[in-house]
Short mmCIF file of C-alpha atoms in Angstrom, two decimals:
data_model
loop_
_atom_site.label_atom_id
_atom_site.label_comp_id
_atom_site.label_asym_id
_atom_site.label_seq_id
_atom_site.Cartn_x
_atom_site.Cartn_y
_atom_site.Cartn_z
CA UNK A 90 -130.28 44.83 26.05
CA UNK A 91 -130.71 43.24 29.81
CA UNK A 92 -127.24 41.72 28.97
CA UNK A 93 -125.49 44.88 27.74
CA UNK A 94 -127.05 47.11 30.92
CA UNK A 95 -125.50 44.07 33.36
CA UNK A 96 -121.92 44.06 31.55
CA UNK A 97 -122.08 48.30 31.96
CA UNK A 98 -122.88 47.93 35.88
CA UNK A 99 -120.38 45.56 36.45
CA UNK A 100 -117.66 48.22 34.60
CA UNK A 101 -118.98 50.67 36.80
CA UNK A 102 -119.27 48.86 39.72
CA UNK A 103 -115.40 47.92 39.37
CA UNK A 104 -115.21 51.61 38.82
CA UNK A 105 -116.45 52.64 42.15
CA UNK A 106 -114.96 49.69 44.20
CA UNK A 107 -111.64 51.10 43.10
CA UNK A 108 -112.78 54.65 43.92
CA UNK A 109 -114.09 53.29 47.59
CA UNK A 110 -111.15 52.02 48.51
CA UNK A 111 -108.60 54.51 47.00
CA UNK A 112 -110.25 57.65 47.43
CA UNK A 113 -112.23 57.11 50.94
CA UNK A 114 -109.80 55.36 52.85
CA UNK A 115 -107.08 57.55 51.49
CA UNK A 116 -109.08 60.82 52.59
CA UNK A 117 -110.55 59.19 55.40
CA UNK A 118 -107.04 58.54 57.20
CA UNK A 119 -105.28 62.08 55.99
CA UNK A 120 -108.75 63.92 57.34
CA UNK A 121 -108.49 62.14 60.74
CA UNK A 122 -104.95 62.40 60.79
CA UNK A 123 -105.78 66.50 60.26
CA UNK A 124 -108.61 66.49 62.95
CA UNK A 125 -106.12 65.31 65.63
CA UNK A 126 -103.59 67.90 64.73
CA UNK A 127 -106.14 70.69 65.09
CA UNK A 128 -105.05 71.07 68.58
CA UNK A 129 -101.20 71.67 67.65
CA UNK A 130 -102.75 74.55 65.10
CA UNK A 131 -101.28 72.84 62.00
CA UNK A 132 -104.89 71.07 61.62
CA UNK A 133 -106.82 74.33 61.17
CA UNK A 134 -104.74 75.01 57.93
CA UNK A 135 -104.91 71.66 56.76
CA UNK A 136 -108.64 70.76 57.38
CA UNK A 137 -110.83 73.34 55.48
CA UNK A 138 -108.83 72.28 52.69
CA UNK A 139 -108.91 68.68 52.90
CA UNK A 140 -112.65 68.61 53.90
CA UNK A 141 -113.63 70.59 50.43
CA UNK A 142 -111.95 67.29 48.98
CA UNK A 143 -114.33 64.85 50.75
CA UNK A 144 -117.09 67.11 49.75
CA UNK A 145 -115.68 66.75 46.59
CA UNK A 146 -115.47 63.14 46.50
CA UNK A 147 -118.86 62.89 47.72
CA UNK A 148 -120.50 64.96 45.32
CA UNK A 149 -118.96 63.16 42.36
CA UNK A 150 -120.27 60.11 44.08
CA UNK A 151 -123.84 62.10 44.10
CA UNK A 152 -123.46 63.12 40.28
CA UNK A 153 -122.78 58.91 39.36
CA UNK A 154 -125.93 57.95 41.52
CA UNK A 155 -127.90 60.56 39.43
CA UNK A 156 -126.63 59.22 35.99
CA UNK A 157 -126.00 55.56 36.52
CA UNK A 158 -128.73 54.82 38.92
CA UNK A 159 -131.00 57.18 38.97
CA UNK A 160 -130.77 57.95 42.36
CA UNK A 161 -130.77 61.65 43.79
CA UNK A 162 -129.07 62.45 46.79
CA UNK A 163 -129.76 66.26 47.57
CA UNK A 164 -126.69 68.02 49.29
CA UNK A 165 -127.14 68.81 52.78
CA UNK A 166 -124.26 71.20 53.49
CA UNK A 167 -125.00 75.04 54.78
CA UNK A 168 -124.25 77.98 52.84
CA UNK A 169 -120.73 79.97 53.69
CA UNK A 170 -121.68 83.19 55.02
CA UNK A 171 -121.03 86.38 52.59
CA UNK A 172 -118.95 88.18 55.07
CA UNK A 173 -115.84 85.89 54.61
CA UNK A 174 -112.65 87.22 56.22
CA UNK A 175 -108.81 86.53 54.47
CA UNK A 176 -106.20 85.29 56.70
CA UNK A 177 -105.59 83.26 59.20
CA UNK A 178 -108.50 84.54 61.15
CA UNK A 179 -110.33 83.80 57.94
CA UNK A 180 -108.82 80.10 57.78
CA UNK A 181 -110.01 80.01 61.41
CA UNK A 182 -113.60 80.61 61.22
CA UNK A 183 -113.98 78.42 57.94
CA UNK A 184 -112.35 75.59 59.76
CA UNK A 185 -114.98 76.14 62.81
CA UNK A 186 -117.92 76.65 60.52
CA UNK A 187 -117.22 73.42 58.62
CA UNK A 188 -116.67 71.48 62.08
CA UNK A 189 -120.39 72.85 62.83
CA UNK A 190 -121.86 71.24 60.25
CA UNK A 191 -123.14 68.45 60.70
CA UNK A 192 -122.94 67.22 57.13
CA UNK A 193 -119.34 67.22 57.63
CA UNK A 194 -120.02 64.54 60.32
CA UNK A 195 -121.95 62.55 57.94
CA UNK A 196 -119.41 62.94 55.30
CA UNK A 197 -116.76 61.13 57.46
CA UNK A 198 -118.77 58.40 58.70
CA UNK A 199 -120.01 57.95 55.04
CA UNK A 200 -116.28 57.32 54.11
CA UNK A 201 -116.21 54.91 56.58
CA UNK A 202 -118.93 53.07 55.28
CA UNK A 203 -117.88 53.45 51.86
CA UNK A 204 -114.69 51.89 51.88
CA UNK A 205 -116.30 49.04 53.80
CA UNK A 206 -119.86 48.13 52.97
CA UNK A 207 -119.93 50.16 49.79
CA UNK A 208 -116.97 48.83 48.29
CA UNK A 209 -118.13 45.51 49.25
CA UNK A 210 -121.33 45.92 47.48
CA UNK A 211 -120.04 47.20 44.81
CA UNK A 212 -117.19 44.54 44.32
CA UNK A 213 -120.55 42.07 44.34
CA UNK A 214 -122.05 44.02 41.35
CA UNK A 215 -118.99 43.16 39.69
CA UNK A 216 -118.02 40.14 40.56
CA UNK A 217 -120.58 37.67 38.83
CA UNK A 218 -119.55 38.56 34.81
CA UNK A 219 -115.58 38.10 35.07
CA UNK A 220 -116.28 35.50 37.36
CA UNK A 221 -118.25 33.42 35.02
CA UNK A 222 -115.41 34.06 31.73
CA UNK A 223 -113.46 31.93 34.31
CA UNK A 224 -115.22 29.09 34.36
CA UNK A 225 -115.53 28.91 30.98
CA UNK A 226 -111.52 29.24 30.46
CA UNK A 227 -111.20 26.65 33.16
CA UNK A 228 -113.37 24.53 30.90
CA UNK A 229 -110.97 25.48 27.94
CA UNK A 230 -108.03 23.13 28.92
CA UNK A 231 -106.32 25.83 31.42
CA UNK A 232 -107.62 23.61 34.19
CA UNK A 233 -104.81 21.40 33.22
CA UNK A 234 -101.57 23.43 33.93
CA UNK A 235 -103.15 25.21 37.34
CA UNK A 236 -104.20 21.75 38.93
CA UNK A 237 -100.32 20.50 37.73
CA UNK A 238 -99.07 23.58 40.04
CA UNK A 239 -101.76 23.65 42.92
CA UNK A 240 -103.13 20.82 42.92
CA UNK A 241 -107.39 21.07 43.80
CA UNK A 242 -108.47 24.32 42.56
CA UNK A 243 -111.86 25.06 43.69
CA UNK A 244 -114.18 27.22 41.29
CA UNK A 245 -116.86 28.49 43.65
CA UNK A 246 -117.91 25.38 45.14
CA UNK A 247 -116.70 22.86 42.44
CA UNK A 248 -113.35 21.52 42.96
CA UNK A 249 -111.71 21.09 39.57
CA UNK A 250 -109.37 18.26 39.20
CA UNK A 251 -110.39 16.75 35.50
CA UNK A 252 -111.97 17.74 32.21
CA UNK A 253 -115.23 17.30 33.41
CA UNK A 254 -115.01 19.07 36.87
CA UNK A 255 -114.04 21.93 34.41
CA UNK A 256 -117.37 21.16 32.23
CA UNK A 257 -119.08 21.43 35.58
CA UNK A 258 -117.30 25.01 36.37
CA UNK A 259 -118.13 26.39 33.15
CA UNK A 260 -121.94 24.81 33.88
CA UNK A 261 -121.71 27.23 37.08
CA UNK A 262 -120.16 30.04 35.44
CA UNK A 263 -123.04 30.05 33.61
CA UNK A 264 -125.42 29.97 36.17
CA UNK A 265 -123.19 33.03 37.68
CA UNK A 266 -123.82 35.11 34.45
CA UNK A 267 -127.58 34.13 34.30
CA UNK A 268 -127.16 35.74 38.40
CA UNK A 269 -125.45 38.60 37.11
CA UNK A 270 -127.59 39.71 34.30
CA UNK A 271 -130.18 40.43 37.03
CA UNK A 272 -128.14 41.34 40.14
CA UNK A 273 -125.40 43.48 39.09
CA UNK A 274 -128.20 46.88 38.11
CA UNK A 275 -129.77 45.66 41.42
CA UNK A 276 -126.58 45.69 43.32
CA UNK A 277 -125.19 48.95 41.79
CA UNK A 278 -128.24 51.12 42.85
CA UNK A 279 -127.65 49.22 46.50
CA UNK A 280 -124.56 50.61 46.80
CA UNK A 281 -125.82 54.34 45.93
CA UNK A 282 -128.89 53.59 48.49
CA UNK A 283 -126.16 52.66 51.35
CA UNK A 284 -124.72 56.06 50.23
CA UNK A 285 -127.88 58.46 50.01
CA UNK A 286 -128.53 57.04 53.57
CA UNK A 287 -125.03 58.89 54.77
CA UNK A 288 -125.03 61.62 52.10
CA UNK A 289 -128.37 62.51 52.17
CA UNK A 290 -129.64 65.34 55.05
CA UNK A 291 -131.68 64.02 57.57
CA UNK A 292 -134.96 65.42 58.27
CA UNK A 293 -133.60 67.64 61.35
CA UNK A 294 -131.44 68.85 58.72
CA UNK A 295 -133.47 69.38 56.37
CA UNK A 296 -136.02 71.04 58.56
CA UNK A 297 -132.99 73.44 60.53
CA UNK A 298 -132.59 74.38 56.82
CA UNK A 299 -136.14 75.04 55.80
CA UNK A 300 -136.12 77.61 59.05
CA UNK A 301 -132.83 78.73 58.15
CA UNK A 302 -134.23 79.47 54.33
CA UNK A 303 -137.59 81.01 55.79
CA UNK A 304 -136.08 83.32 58.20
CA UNK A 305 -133.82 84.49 55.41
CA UNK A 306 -136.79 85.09 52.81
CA UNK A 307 -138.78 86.73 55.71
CA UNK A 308 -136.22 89.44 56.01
CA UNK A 309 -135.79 89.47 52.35
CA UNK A 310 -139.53 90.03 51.68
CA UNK A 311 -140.05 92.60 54.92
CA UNK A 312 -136.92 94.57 52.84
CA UNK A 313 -138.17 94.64 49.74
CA UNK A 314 -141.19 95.75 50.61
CA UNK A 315 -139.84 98.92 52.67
CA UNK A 316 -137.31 99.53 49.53
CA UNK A 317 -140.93 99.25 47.44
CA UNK A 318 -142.49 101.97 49.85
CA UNK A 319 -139.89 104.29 49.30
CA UNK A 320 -139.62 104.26 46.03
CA UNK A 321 -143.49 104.82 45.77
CA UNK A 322 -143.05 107.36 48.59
CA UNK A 323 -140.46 109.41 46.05
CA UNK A 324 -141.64 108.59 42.84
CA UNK A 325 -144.83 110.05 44.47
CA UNK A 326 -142.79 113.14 46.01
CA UNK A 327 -140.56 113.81 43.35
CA UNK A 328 -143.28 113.32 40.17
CA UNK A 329 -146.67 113.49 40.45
CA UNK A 330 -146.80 116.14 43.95
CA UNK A 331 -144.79 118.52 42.64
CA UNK A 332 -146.90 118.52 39.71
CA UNK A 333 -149.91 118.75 41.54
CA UNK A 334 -148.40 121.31 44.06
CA UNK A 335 -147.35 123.78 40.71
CA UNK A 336 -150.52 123.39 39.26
CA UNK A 337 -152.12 124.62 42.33
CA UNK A 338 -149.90 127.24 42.30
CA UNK A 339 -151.06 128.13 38.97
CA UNK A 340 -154.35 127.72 39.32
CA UNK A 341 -154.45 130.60 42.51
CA UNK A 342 -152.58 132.69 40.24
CA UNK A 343 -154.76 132.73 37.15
CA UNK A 344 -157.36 133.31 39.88
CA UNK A 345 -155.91 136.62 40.36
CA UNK A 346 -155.17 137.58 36.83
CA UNK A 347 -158.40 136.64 35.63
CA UNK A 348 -159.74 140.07 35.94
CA UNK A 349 -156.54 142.04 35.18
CA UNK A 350 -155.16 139.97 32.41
CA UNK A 351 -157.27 137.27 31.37
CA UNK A 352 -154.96 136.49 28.97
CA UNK A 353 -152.34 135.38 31.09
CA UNK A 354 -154.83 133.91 32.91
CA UNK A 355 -155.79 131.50 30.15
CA UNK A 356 -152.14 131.08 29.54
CA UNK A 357 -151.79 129.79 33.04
CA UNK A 358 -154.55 127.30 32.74
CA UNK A 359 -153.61 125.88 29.46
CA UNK A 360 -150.30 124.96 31.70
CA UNK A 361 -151.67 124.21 34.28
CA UNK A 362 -154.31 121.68 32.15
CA UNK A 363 -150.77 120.26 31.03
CA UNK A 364 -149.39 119.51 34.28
CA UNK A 365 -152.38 117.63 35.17
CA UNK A 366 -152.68 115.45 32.25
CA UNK A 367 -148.29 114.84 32.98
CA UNK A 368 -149.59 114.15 36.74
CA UNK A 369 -152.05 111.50 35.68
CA UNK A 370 -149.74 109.80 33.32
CA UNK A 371 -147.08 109.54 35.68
CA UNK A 372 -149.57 108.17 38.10
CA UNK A 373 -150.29 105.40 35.88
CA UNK A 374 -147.07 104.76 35.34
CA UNK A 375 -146.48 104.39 39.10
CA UNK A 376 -149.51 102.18 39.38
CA UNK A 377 -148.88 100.32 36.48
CA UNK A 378 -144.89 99.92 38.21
CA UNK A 379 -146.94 98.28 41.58
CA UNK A 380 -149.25 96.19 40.03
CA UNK A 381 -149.98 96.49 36.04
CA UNK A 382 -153.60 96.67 35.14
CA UNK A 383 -153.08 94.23 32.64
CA UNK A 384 -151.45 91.70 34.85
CA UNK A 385 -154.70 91.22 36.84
CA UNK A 386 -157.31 91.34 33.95
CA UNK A 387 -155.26 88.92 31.65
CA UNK A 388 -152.82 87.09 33.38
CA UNK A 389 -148.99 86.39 33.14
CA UNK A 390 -148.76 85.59 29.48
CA UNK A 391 -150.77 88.89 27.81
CA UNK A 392 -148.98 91.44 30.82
CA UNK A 393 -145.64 89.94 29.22
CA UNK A 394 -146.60 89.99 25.80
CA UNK A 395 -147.68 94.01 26.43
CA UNK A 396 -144.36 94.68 28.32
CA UNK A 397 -142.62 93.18 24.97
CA UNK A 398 -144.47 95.79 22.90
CA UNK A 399 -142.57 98.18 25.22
CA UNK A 400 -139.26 97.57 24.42
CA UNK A 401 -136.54 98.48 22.51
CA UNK A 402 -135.42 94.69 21.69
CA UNK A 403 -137.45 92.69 19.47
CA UNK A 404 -138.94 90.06 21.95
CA UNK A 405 -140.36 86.59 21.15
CA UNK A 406 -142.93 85.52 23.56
CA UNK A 407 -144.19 82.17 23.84
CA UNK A 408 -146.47 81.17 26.79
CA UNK A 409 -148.29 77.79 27.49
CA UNK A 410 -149.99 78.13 30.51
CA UNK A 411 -153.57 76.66 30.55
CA UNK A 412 -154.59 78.54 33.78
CA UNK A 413 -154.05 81.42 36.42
CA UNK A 414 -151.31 81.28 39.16
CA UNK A 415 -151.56 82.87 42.72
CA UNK A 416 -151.68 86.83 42.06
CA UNK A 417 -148.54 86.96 44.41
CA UNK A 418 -146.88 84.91 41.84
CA UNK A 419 -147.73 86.35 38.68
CA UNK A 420 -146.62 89.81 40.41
CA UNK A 421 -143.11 88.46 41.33
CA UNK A 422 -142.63 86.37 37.85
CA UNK A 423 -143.83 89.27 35.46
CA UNK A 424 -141.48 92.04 37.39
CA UNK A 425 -138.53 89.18 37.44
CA UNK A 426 -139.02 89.00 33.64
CA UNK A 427 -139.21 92.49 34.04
CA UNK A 428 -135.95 93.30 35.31
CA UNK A 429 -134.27 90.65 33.05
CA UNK A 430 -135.52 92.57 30.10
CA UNK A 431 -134.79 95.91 31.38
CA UNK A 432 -131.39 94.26 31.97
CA UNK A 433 -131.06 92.80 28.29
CA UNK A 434 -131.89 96.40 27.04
CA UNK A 435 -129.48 98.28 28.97
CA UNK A 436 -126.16 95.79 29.10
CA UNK A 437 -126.03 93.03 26.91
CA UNK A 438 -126.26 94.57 23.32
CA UNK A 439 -128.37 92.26 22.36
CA UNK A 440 -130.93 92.28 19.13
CA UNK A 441 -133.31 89.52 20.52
CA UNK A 442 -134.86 88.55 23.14
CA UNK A 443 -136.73 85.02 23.86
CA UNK A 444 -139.16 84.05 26.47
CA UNK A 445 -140.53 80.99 26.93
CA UNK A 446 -143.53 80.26 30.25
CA UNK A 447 -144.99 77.37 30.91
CA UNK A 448 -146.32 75.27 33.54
CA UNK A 449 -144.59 71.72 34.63
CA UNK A 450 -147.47 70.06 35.81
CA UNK A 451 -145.22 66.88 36.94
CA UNK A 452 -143.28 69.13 39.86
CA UNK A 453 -145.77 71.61 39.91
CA UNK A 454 -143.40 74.63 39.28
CA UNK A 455 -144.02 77.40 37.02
CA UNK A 456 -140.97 78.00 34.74
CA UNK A 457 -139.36 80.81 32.62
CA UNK A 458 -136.40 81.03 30.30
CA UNK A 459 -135.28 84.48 29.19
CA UNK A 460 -132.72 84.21 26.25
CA UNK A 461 -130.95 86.92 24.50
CA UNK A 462 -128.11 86.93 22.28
CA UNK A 463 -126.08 89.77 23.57
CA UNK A 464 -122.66 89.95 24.66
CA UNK A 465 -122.88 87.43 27.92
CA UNK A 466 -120.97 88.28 30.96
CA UNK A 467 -124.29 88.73 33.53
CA UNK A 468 -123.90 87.95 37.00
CA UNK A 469 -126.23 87.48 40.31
CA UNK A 470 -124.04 89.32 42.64
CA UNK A 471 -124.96 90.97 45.41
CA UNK A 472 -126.07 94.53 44.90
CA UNK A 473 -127.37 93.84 41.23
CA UNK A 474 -130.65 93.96 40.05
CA UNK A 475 -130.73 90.27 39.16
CA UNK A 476 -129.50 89.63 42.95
CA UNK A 477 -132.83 91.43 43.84
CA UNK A 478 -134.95 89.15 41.42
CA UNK A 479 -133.58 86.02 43.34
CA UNK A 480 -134.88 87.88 46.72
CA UNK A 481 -137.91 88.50 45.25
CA UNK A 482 -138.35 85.39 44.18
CA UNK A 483 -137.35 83.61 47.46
CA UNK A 484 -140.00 84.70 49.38
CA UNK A 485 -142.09 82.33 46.89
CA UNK A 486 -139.17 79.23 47.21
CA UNK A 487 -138.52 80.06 43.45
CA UNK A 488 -134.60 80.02 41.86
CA UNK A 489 -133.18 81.50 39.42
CA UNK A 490 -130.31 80.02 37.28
CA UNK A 491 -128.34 82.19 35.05
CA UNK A 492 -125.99 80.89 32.58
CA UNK A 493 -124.09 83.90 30.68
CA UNK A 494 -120.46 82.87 29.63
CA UNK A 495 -118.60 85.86 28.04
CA UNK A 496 -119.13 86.51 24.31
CA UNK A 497 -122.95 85.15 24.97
CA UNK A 498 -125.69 84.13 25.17
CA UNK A 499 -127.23 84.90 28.02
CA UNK A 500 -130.18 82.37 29.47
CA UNK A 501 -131.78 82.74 32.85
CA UNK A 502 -134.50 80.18 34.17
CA UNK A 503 -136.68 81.35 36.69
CA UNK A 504 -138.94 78.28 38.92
CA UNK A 505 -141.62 78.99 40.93
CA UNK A 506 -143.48 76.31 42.85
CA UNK A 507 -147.31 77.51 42.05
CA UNK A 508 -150.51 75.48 41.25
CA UNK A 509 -152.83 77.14 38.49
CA UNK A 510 -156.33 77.68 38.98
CA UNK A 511 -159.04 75.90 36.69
CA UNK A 512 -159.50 79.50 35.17
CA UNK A 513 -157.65 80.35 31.58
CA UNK A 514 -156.50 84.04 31.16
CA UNK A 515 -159.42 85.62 28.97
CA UNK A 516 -158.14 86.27 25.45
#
């Protein structure tokens, strides 16, 4: 097994040695090359584009350092803004937003070091296996022929000029794949560490970032919570007042009649008696839309299995949670769920439903997967409901993921960064 891992990081490790010197010094030199012609114009057309291929080059090297090494290098590059304009004012501003980044910095100075140190290292986690195979053809009888042509050929530091100089390089070829078996693994994660130190973001980065991302989820939070007092403030004005307001209205008429027609009277107060009871039930409805009763009595997993019950779509629940989250995030996770059902219901012709809660103890990160088998095709954009679940959920640092390719199914994984209390939802 040790054998087979060291023969599979010396293939890769000839892998990226070829990519390190092919792919960063041939997009090192034509991005320079671009960056000095910025000032003649033709650079701004030619950079935005060439810099999305180092980006591109450096996240497949990211993707191999996850899968081969093990070894995660988070990306570190800021988020276009939405309001992109088209031509060449467009090209313009993407060319100066990507010269503002510092990741783009780091990018280029990575290539540097990649087609230098990094192929370097890598050519070393390579090197040993092949290396050895020679010795032992040396040792073969080839020594013969190449010492006829050249004279002293030196095998590392054994000069071979007879059959046993050639015993002795295949003794050291030996000792090379012995090396190898243990330094090639070791020397293949080295050259993803000498990358993660260029490709990774620094910790000004990462804190400008964490501002950037707070700020953002600030003004997302503040706005969703005006949008929620509105639509409390109409739901309230449009529903349950005017109710209120006509029964009131009724109620000072049947006043009046109740001497000269008591009949009518008690006709008005049987309606009126019906407007109330519509007036309460639309108030719990409104309450139950802020904050559902159920929710805080029994937790995330029963207010989910009750909202189920509701609708239309036969729903599979399946929760594993073996304690309470914050009550902010149990509010923001049941109405994201919520809105994904409502969503399922409404657009995706779908028969099913699946959800699936649990708790990841490990990362600490509450997480949901809504499934349905409808017709696919959902999308986060902005204006969209699900583009308001991902605010909502920002102000909490929680994603959402949504993977709905046309002709189904849909899937959308919600994670929430939450500890849960000792307490278990009562049953």
């Amino acid at each position: 097994m040790r054998v087979r891992k060291a023969l599979v990081a010396a293939a890769r490790g000839l892998v990226l040695a070829i990519a390190s010197l092919a792919g960063s010094i041939t997009l090192f030199v034509l991005t320079v090359v671009s960056l000095a012609f910025i000032p003649l114009g033709v650079g701004v057309l030619t950079t935005p584009p060439l810099l999305a291929l180092v980006r591109a080059h450096a996240n497949q090297r990211r993707l191999l350092a996850a899968r081969w090494s093990g070894v995660q290098i988070p990306l570190p590059y800021r988020a276009p803004p939405p309001d992109r304009r088209g031509g060449l004012v467009g090209v313009v501003e993407q060319c100066s937003l990507l010269l503002r980044d510092p990741a783009t910095w780091r990018d280029l100075f990575w290539l540097l070091v990649d087609m230098t140190a990094g192929a370097v290292v890598a050519l070393l986690a390579c090197a040993p296996m092949p290396y050895a195979v020679e010795g032992w053809v040396l040792a073969l009888g080839t020594w013969h022929p190449i010492v006829g042509a050249t004279g002293t050929y030196w095998y590392g530091f054994v000069p071979v000029t007879s059959q046993a100089t050639a015993n002795y390089a295949a003794l050291l070829g030996c000792g090379l794949l012995v090396m190898g078996v243990f330094t090639s693994p070791i020397l293949l994660r080295a050259h993803f560490l000498v990358g993660r130190a260029f490709l990774a973001p620094t910790p000004r980065m990462t804190l400008a970032e964490r501002v950037h991302h707070l700020t953002e989820t600030r003004h997302d939070a503040v706005d969703t919570s005006a949008a929620e007092l509105r639509r409390i403030e109409r739901d309230l004005h449009d529903g349950a007042q005017a109710r209120l307001v006509a029964m009131g209205m009724s109620l000072g008429t049947a006043e009046a009649l109740m001497e000269k027609d008591p009949a009518k009277a008690k006709e008005l107060l049987a309606a009126a008696r019906a407007s109330s009871a519509e007036a309460l039930a639309e108030l719990r409805d409104l309450v139950r839309g802020i904050h559902p009763p159920v929710l805080a009595e029994r937790g995330l997993g029963d207010a989910v299995r009750a909202l189920a019950l509701r609708m239309p779509l036969s729903v599979e629940v399946e929760v594993d949670l073996p304690g309470r989250a914050d009550e902010p995030v149990e509010t923001a996770a049941y109405f994201a769920i919520s809105e994904l059902l409502t969503n399922a219901a409404k657009h995706s012709g779908a028969d099913r439903v699946w959800i699936d809660i649990h708790h990841d103890s490990d990362v600490g990160a509450l997480r949901i997967a809504v499934t349905d088998d409808g017709q696919g095709g959902a999308s986060a954009s902005e204006g969209s409901g699900l583009s308001g679940v991902q605010r909502r959920l920002g102000a909490f640092d929680g994603v959402m993921a949504i993977s709905s390719p046309v002709g189904g199914p849909t899937m959308a994984t919600i994670e929430i960064p939450c500890r849960l209390s000792a307490q278990r939802p009562t049953v």
